Coordinates of C-alpha atoms in Angstrom, one line a residue:
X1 CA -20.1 -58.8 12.0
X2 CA -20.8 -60.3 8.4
X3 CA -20.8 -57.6 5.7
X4 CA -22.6 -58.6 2.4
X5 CA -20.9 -58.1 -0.9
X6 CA -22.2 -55.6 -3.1
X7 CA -21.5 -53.2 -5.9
X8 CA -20.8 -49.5 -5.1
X9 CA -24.6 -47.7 -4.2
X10 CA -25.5 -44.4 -6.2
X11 CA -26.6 -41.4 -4.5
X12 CA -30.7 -42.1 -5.1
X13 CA -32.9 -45.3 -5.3
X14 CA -34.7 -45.2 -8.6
X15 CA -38.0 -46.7 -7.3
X16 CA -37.6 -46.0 -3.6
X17 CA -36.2 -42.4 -3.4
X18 CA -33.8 -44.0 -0.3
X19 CA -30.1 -42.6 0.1
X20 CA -27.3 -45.2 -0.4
X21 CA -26.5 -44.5 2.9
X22 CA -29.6 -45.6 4.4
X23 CA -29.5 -48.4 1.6
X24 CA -26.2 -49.3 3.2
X25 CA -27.2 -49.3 6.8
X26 CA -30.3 -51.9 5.8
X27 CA -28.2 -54.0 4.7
X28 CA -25.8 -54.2 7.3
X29 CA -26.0 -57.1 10.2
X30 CA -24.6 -58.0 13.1
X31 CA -24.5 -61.6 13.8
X32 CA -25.6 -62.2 17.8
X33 CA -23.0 -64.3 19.7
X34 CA -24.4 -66.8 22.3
X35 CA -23.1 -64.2 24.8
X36 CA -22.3 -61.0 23.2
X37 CA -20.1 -58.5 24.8
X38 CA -20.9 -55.5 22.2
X39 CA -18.4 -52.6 21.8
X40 CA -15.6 -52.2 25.0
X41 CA -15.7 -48.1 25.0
X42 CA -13.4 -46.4 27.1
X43 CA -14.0 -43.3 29.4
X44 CA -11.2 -40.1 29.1
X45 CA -10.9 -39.4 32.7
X46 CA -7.6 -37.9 32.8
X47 CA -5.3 -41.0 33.1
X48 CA -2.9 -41.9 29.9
X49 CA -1.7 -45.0 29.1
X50 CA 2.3 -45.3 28.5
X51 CA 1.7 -46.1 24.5
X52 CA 0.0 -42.8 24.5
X53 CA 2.6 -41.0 26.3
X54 CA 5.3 -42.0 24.6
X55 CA 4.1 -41.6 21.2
X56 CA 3.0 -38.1 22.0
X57 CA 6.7 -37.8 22.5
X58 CA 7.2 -38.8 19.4
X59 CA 5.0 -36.2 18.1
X60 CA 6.8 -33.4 20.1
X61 CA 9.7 -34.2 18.9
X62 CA 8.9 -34.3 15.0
X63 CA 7.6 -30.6 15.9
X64 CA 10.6 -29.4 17.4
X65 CA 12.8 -31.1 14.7
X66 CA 11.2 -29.8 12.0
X67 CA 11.3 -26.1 13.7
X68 CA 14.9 -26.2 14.2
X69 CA 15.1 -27.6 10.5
X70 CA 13.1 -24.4 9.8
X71 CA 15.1 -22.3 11.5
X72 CA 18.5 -23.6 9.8
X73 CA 17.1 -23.2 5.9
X74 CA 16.0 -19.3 7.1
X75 CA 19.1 -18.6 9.0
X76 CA 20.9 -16.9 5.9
X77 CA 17.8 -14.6 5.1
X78 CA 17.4 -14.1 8.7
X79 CA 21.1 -13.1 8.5
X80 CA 20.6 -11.0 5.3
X81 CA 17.6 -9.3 6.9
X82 CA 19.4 -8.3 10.0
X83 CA 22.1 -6.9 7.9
X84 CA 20.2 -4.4 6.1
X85 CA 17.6 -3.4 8.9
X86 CA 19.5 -0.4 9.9
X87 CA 19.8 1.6 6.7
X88 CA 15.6 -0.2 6.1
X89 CA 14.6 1.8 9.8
X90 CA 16.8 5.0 8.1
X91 CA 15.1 4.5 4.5
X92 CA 11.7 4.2 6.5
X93 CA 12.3 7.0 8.2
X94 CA 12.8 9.7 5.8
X95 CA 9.7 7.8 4.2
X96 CA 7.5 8.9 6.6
X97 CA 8.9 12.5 6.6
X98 CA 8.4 12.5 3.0
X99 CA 4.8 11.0 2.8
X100 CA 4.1 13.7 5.6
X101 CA 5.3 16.4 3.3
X102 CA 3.6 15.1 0.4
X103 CA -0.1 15.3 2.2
X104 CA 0.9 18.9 3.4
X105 CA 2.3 19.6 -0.3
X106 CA -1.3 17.8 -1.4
X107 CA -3.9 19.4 0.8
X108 CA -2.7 23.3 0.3
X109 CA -2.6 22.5 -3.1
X110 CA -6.5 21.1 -3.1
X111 CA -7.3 24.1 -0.8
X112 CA -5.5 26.7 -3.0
X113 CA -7.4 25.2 -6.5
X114 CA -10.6 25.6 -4.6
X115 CA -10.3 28.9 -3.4
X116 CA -8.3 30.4 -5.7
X117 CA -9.1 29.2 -9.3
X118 CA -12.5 31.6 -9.5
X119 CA -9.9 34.6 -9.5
X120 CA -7.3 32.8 -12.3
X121 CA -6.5 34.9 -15.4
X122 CA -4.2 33.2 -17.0
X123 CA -4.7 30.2 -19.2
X124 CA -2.7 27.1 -19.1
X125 CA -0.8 27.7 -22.3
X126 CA 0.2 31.1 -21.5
X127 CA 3.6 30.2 -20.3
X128 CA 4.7 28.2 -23.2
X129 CA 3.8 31.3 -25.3
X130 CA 5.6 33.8 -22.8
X131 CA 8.5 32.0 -22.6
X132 CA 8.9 31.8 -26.8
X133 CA 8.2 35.2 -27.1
X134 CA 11.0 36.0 -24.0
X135 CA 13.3 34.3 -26.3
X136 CA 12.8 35.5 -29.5
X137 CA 13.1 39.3 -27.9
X138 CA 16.8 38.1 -26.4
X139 CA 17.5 36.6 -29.7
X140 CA 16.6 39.9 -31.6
X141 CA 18.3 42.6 -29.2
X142 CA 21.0 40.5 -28.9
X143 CA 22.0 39.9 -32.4
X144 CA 21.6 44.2 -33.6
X145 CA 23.8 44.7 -30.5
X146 CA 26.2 41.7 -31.7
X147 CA 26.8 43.4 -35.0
X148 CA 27.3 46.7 -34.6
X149 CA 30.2 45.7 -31.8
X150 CA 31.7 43.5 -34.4
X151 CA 31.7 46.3 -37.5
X152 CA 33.1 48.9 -34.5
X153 CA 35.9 46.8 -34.2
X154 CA 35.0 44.5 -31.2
X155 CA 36.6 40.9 -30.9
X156 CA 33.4 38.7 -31.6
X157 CA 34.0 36.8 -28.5
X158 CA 33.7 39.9 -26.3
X159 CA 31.0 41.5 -28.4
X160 CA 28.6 38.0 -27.8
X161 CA 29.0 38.3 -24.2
X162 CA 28.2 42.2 -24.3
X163 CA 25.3 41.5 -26.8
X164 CA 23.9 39.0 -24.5
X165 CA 23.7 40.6 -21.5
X166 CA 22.3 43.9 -23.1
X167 CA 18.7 42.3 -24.7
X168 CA 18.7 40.5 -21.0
X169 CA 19.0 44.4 -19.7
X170 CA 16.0 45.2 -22.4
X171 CA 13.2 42.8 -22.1
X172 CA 14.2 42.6 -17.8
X173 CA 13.1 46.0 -18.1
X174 CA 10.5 45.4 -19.8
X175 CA 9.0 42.7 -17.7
X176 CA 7.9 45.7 -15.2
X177 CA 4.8 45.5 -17.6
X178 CA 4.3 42.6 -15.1
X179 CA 4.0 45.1 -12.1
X180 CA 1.8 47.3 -13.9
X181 CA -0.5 44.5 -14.4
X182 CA -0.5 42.7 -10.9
X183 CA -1.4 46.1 -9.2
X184 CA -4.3 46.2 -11.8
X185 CA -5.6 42.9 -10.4
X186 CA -5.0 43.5 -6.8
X187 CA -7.2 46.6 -7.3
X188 CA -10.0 44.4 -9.0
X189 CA -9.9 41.7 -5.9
X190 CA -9.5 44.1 -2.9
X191 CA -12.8 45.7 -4.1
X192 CA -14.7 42.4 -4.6
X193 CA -13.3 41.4 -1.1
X194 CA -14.8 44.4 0.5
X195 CA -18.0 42.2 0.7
X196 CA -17.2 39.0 0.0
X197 CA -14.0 38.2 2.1
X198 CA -14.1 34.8 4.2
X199 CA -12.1 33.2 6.2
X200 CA -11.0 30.5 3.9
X201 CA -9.3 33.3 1.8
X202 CA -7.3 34.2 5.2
X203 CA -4.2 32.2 3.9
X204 CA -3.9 34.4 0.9
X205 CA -5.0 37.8 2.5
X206 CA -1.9 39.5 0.8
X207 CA -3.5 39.0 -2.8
X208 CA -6.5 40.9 -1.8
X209 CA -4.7 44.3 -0.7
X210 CA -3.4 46.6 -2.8
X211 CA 0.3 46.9 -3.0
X212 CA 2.1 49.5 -2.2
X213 CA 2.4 52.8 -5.2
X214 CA 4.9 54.6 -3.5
X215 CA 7.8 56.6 -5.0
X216 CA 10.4 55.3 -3.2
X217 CA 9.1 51.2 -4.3
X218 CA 6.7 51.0 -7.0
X219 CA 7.7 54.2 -8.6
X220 CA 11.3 53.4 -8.6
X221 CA 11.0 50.4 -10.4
X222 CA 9.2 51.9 -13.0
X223 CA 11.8 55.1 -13.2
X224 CA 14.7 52.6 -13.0
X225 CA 13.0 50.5 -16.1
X226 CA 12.6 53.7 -17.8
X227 CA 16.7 54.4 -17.2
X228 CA 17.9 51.2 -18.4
X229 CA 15.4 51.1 -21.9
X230 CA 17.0 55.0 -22.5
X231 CA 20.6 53.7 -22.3
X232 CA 20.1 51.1 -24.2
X233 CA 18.8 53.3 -26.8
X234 CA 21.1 55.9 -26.8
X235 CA 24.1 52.8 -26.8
X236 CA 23.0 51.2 -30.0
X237 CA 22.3 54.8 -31.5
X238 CA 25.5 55.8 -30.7
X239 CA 27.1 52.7 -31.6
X240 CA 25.5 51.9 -35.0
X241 CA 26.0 55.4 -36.3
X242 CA 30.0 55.2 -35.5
X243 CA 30.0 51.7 -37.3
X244 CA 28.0 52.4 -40.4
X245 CA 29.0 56.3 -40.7
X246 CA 25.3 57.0 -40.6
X247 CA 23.0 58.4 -38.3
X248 CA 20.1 56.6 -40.4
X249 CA 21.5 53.2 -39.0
X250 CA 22.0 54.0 -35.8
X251 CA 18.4 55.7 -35.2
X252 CA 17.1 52.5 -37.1
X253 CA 18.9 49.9 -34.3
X254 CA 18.0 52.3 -31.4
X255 CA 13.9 52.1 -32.5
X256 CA 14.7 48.3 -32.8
X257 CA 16.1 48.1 -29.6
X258 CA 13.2 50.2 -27.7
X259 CA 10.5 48.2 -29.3
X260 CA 12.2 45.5 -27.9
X261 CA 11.9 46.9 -24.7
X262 CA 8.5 47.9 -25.1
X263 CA 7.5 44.5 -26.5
X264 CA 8.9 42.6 -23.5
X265 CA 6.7 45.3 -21.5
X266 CA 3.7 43.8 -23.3
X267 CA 4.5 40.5 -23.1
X268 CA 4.6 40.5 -19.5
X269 CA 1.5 42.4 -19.2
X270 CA -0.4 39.4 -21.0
X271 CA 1.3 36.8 -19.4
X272 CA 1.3 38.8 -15.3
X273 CA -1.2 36.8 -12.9
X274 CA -0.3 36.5 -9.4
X275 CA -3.1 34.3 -8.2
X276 CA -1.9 32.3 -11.0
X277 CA 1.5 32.5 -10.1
X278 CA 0.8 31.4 -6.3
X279 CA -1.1 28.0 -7.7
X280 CA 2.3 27.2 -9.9
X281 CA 3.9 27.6 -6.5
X282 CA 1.7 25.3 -4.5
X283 CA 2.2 22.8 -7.8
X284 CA 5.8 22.9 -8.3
X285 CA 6.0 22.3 -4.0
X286 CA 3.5 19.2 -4.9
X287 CA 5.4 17.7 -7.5
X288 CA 8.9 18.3 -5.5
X289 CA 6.9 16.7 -2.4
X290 CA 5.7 14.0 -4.6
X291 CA 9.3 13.2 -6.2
X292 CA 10.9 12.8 -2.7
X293 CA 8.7 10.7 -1.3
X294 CA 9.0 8.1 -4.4
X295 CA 12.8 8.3 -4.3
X296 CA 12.2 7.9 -0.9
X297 CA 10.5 4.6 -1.3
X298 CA 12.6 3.3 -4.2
X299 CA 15.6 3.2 -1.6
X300 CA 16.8 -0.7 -2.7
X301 CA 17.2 -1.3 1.2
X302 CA 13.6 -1.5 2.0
X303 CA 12.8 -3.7 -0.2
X304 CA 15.9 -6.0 0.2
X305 CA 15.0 -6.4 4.2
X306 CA 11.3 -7.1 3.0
X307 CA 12.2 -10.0 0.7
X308 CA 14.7 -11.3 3.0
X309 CA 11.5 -11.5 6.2
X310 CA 9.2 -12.8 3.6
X311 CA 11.4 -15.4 2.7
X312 CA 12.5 -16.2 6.2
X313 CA 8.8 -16.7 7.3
X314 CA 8.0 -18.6 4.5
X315 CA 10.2 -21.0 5.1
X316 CA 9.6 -21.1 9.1
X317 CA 6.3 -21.3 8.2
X318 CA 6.3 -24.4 5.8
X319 CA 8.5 -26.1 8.1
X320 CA 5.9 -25.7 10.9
X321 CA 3.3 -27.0 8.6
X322 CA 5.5 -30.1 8.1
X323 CA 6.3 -30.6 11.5
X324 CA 2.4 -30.6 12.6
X325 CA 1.9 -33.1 9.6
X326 CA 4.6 -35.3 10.9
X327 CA 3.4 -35.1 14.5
X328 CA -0.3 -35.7 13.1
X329 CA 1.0 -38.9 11.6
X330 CA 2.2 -40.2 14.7
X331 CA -0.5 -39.7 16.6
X332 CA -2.7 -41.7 13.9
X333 CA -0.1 -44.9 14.1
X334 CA -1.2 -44.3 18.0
X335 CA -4.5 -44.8 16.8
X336 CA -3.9 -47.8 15.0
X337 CA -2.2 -49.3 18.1
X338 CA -5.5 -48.6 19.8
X339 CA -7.5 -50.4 16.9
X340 CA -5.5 -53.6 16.6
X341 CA -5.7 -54.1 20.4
X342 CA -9.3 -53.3 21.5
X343 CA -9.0 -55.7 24.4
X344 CA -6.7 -53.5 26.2
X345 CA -7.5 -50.4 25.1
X346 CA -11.5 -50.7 23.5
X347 CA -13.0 -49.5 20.7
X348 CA -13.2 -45.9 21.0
X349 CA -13.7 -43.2 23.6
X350 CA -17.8 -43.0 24.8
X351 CA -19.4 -39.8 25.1
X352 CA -20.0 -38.0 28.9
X353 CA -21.1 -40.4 31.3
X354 CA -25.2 -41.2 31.7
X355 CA -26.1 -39.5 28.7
X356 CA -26.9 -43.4 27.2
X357 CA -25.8 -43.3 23.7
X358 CA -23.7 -45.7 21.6
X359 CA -21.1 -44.8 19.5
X360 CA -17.7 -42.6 19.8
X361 CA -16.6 -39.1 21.0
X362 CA -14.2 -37.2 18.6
X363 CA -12.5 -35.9 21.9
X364 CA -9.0 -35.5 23.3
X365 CA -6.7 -38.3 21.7
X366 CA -5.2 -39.2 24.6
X367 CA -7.4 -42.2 26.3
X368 CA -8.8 -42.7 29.6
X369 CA -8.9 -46.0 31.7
X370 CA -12.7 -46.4 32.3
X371 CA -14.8 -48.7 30.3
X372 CA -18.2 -49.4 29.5
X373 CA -19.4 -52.7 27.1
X374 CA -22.6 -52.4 25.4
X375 CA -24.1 -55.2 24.0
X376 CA -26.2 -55.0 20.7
X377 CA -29.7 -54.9 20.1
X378 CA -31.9 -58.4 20.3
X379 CA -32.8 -58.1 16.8
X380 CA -28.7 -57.8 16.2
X381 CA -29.3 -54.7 13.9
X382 CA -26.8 -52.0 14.4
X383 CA -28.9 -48.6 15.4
X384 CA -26.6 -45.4 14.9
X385 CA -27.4 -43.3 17.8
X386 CA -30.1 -44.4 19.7
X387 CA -30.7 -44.1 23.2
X388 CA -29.7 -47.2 25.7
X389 CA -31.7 -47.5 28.5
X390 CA -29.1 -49.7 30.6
X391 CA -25.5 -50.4 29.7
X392 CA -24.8 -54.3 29.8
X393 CA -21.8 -54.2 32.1
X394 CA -19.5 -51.5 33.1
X395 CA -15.5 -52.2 34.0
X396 CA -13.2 -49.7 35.0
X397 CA -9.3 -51.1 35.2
X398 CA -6.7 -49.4 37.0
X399 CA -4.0 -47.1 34.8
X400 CA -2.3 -48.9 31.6
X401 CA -4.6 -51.8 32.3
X402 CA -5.2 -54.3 30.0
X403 CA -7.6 -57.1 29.0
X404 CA -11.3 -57.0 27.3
X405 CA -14.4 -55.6 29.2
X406 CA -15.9 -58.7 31.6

């Protein structure tokens, strides 16, 4: 086969609209020998030839060598993984109990907002303001209480600690205001829940009864608040008068002292809420739930086994890609075996048997022993896949036979 030369073709014809490719096949001839033989194609019908078989070998073997050369370079993160994978499986572990905690944590929380919010009285700020004004009371009672100990004669280290835990004595006492408030509340929700009560509310039945008034538990408290504001009084009155020699003093620290009392009683009125209270709860148990489970999952052994499997892999699996390049190689030099020596082995592999076309089947690489020569066309043009209606002559040799189609 004589091919012309010519320059490279582009993609369309400019007068013709033709592809190059059909350009190209125009152009191309096949010159007709005085008794032309045509292509030798060769049927796969199970039988290898020894060149095949021992070049497959070859391929195996560049798979195989490149796996064990994979398995080498990842032996030390294989190594470094296997170290850590106990206290990883321990880390994981407590991971899982910690995520499970933190849904829990999450979906009271989310159920407690959504039930509870409509019967919130107490704005988000209130705390801050509660908790300054807690402080400033302590700061007050404590520093009246400080002096007059220190001008009765009191060391000043003794006198602090007395001082201190005296305004604590006060404004505690004064946080039954808080009580007084939370009963209030209980009274407004147990009446609304008279008609409205569902069963969604049925986790937080106990904030729509009243508490309990009794003397011997409600009415204690109050009593005993009562008890500890009177001796405070009467202990700075006394106290302040001996010091300054004046009753005027002492009755002016004792009225300090009880509005101190009585302020802190305030205070905690404004700032009571138990519905409020309950959704700090379910928050605070969130954001505990929440902090675990990201300590949890920070643990350095998790993520040290991790890297050392995704590093092992990789380079397992590079190594396999390398060894299926190297075996593909091989099997192309087989290839090339086949295409310098088409007398023994033919010019490709021909499609099923009877189905009459010319050309090659992209089938199994491994070659079969039959053969089937087809000789060209009488007007010696090459036709891509068209039909033959009768083969020119058909040879079949034995296994690993040689020599050109007859």
């Amino acid at each position: 086969m004589n091919l012309p030369r010519f320059g490279w073709p582009r993609s369309k014809h400019a007068r013709t609209g033709t592809s190059w490719v059909e350009r190209l096949t125009a152009r191309l001839r096949i010159d007709v020998a005085d008794d032309p033989k045509g292509a030798t194609l060769r049927h796969d019908d199970g039988a290898v030839y020894d060149v095949a078989t021992e070049f497959n070998a070859y391929a195996d073997e560049q798979v195989h060598i490149w796996r064990a050369t994979g398995t080498e370079a990842s032996r030390s993160a294989r190594i470094r993984a296997a170290e850590v994978s106990a206290r990883a499986d321990a880390a994981r572990s407590w991971v899982e109990v910690a995520a499970g905690r933190r849904d829990e944590a999450t979906r009271a929380k989310s159920h407690a907002d959504r039930h509870l919010l409509p019967f919130q009285r107490r704005t988000p700020k209130a705390r801050r303001r509660y908790v300054g004004v807690w402080y400033t009371l302590l700061l007050g009672d404590a520093a009246g209480i400080l002096s007059a100990a220190v001008l009765f004669g009191e060391l000043p280290i003794l006198a602090a600690g007395q001082a201190i835990s005296t305004a604590v004595a006060a404004v505690t006492a004064g946080s039954i205001g808080a009580d007084v408030r939370e009963l209030r509340l209980a009274r407004d929700r147990a009446k609304w829940a008279e008609d409205h009560f569902t069963p969604e509310l049925a986790p937080y039945r106990r904030l729509f009864v009243v508490p309990d008034t009794g003397r011997d538990t409600y009415g204690l408290m109050l009593r005993g608040a009562g008890v500890v504001a009177i001796a405070i009084v009467v202990a700075i009155l006394t106290l302040r008068t001996v010091a300054d020699d004046s009753i005027v003093g002492g009755v002016m620290y004792a009225g300090l002292a009880l509005g101190t009392a009585v302020a802190s009683a305030i205070s905690s009125w404004v700032y009571a809420d138990d519905v409020a209270d309950l959704l700090d709860v379910y928050t605070d148990r969130e954001l505990v739930a929440i902090g675990q489970f990201q300590q949890a999952a920070a643990d350095p052994s998790i993520a040290e086994h991790d890297a050392a499997e995704v590093a092992a892999a990789s380079i397992e699996a590079e190594h396999q890609q390398r060894g299926a390049a190297a075996a593909a190689h091989i099997r192309g030099l087989l290839f090339g075996i086949y295409r310098r020596f088409p007398a023994i082995f033919g010019h490709g592999v021909a499609g099923p048997r009877g189905d009459g076309r010319r050309g090659f089947h992209n089938g199994s690489p491994g070659p079969g022993v039959g053969f089937e020569s087809l000789a060209p066309t009488s007007v010696g043009r090459a036709r891509i896949g068209r039909r033959v209606a009768r083969p020119a002559a058909r040879n079949v040799y034995g296994q690993g036979g040689g020599g050109a189609a007859q």
